CSV table of C-alpha atoms in Angstrom, one decimal:
chain,number,residue,atom,x,y,z
U,27,GLN,CA,-83.7,8.4,9.0
U,28,SER,CA,-83.2,10.9,6.1
U,29,PRO,CA,-80.6,13.7,6.6
U,30,LEU,CA,-83.0,15.9,4.6
U,31,VAL,CA,-86.1,17.6,6.1
U,32,GLU,CA,-88.5,19.6,4.0
U,33,SER,CA,-91.0,22.2,5.0
U,34,GLY,CA,-93.1,24.9,3.4
U,35,GLY,CA,-95.7,23.1,1.3
U,36,GLY,CA,-99.3,23.9,1.3
U,37,SER,CA,-102.3,25.1,-0.8
U,38,VAL,CA,-102.2,28.3,-2.8
U,39,GLN,CA,-104.3,30.0,-5.4
U,40,ALA,CA,-103.0,30.0,-9.0
U,41,GLY,CA,-100.7,32.9,-9.5
U,42,GLY,CA,-99.5,32.8,-5.9
U,43,SER,CA,-96.2,32.0,-4.4
U,44,LEU,CA,-94.7,29.4,-2.0
U,45,THR,CA,-91.2,28.8,-0.7
U,46,LEU,CA,-90.0,25.3,0.1
U,47,SER,CA,-87.2,24.7,2.6
U,48,CYS,CA,-84.9,21.8,3.0
U,49,THR,CA,-82.5,21.5,5.9
U,50,TYR,CA,-79.8,18.9,5.5
U,51,SER,CA,-77.1,17.3,7.6
U,52,VAL,CA,-74.7,16.1,4.8
U,53,ARG,CA,-71.6,17.6,3.2
U,54,GLY,CA,-70.3,17.6,-0.3
U,55,TYR,CA,-73.6,17.0,-2.0
U,56,SER,CA,-75.4,18.6,-4.9
U,57,MET,CA,-78.9,19.6,-3.9
U,58,GLY,CA,-82.1,19.6,-5.9
U,59,TRP,CA,-85.8,19.8,-5.8
U,60,PHE,CA,-87.9,17.2,-7.5
U,61,ARG,CA,-91.6,16.6,-7.9
U,62,GLN,CA,-93.8,13.7,-8.5
U,63,PHE,CA,-97.3,13.6,-10.0
U,64,PRO,CA,-99.6,10.7,-9.2
U,65,GLY,CA,-98.6,7.7,-11.2
U,66,LYS,CA,-95.6,9.3,-12.7
U,67,GLU,CA,-91.9,9.1,-12.1
U,68,ARG,CA,-90.1,11.7,-9.9
U,69,GLU,CA,-88.7,14.5,-12.1
U,70,ALA,CA,-86.1,17.2,-11.4
U,71,VAL,CA,-87.4,20.7,-11.0
U,72,ALA,CA,-84.3,22.6,-10.0
U,73,VAL,CA,-80.8,21.7,-9.0
U,74,ILE,CA,-77.8,23.4,-7.6
U,75,ASP,CA,-74.3,22.0,-7.6
U,76,LEU,CA,-71.3,22.5,-5.3
U,77,ASP,CA,-70.2,25.6,-7.2
U,78,GLY,CA,-73.7,27.2,-7.0
U,79,VAL,CA,-74.5,26.5,-10.7
U,80,THR,CA,-78.3,26.1,-11.1
U,81,ASN,CA,-80.4,24.4,-13.6
U,82,TYR,CA,-84.2,24.3,-14.1
U,83,ALA,CA,-86.8,22.2,-15.8
U,84,SER,CA,-88.2,24.2,-18.8
U,85,SER,CA,-91.7,24.0,-17.2
U,86,VAL,CA,-90.6,26.1,-14.3
U,87,LYS,CA,-87.8,28.3,-15.7
U,88,GLY,CA,-88.4,32.0,-14.9
U,89,ARG,CA,-91.0,31.1,-12.2
U,90,PHE,CA,-89.0,29.0,-9.7
U,91,SER,CA,-85.7,29.8,-8.1
U,92,ILE,CA,-83.4,27.5,-6.1
U,93,SER,CA,-80.9,28.9,-3.6
U,94,HIS,CA,-78.5,27.6,-1.0
U,95,ASP,CA,-77.7,29.0,2.4
U,96,ARG,CA,-74.7,27.0,3.5
U,97,ALA,CA,-74.5,28.9,6.8
U,98,LYS,CA,-78.0,27.5,7.6
U,99,ASP,CA,-77.4,24.1,5.9
U,100,SER,CA,-80.5,24.8,3.9
U,101,VAL,CA,-81.7,24.9,0.3
U,102,TYR,CA,-84.8,26.7,-0.8
U,103,LEU,CA,-87.2,26.6,-3.7
U,104,GLN,CA,-89.0,29.9,-4.3
U,105,MET,CA,-92.0,29.3,-6.5
U,106,ARG,CA,-93.9,32.2,-8.1
U,107,SER,CA,-96.7,32.4,-10.6
U,108,LEU,CA,-97.9,29.0,-9.5
U,109,LYS,CA,-100.2,27.0,-11.8
U,110,PRO,CA,-102.6,24.2,-11.1
U,111,GLU,CA,-100.3,21.9,-13.1
U,112,ASP,CA,-97.6,22.5,-10.5
U,113,THR,CA,-99.6,20.5,-8.0
U,114,ALA,CA,-97.5,17.6,-6.9
U,115,MET,CA,-95.5,16.1,-4.1
U,116,TYR,CA,-92.2,17.9,-3.9
U,117,TYR,CA,-89.0,16.3,-2.6
U,118,CYS,CA,-85.6,17.5,-1.7
U,119,GLY,CA,-82.8,15.4,-2.9
U,120,ALA,CA,-79.0,15.2,-2.4
U,121,LYS,CA,-76.3,13.5,-4.5
U,122,TRP,CA,-72.7,13.1,-3.5
U,123,GLY,CA,-70.5,15.2,-5.8
U,124,SER,CA,-71.1,18.2,-8.0
U,125,TYR,CA,-73.9,17.8,-10.6
U,126,SER,CA,-75.9,20.5,-12.4
U,127,ASP,CA,-77.7,18.4,-14.9
U,128,LEU,CA,-81.3,17.4,-14.4
U,129,GLU,CA,-80.8,13.7,-14.8
U,130,TRP,CA,-79.1,12.8,-11.5
U,131,ARG,CA,-80.8,10.6,-9.0
U,132,ALA,CA,-80.5,11.4,-5.4
U,133,ASP,CA,-78.6,9.4,-2.8
U,134,TYR,CA,-80.9,10.8,-0.2
U,135,TRP,CA,-84.5,12.0,-0.3
U,136,GLY,CA,-86.5,14.0,2.1
U,137,GLN,CA,-90.0,12.9,3.1
U,138,GLY,CA,-91.7,15.1,0.7
U,139,THR,CA,-94.1,18.0,1.0
U,140,GLN,CA,-97.4,18.5,-0.9
U,141,VAL,CA,-97.9,21.6,-3.0
U,142,THR,CA,-101.5,22.1,-4.2
U,143,VAL,CA,-102.4,25.0,-6.5
U,144,TYR,CA,-106.1,25.6,-7.0
U,145,SER,CA,-107.7,27.8,-9.7
């Protein structure tokens, strides 16, 4: 069973907002949010390393924000100004160590949560 549990997906009109949550039960891991379009590879959306350094895909920069609440063992993805092209399955990922690049592959994945943006 994955140590990561996501919540918060759903359907929203374009221009709206959603916040995804990921509760984890691991320590010493960089955390990230990834998304996968049908027939495509999973891609990094936003990551946060052990020092709190964040990094974002260019397609979401300025609209999405990743944050980490260590007291609650949770990482969040606030998504604003959502577009239909943001529609995808979103996954929380965790990788041992401190990584702020967008190229890392997770050691653990959550089960995924669907985000649908309609126009």
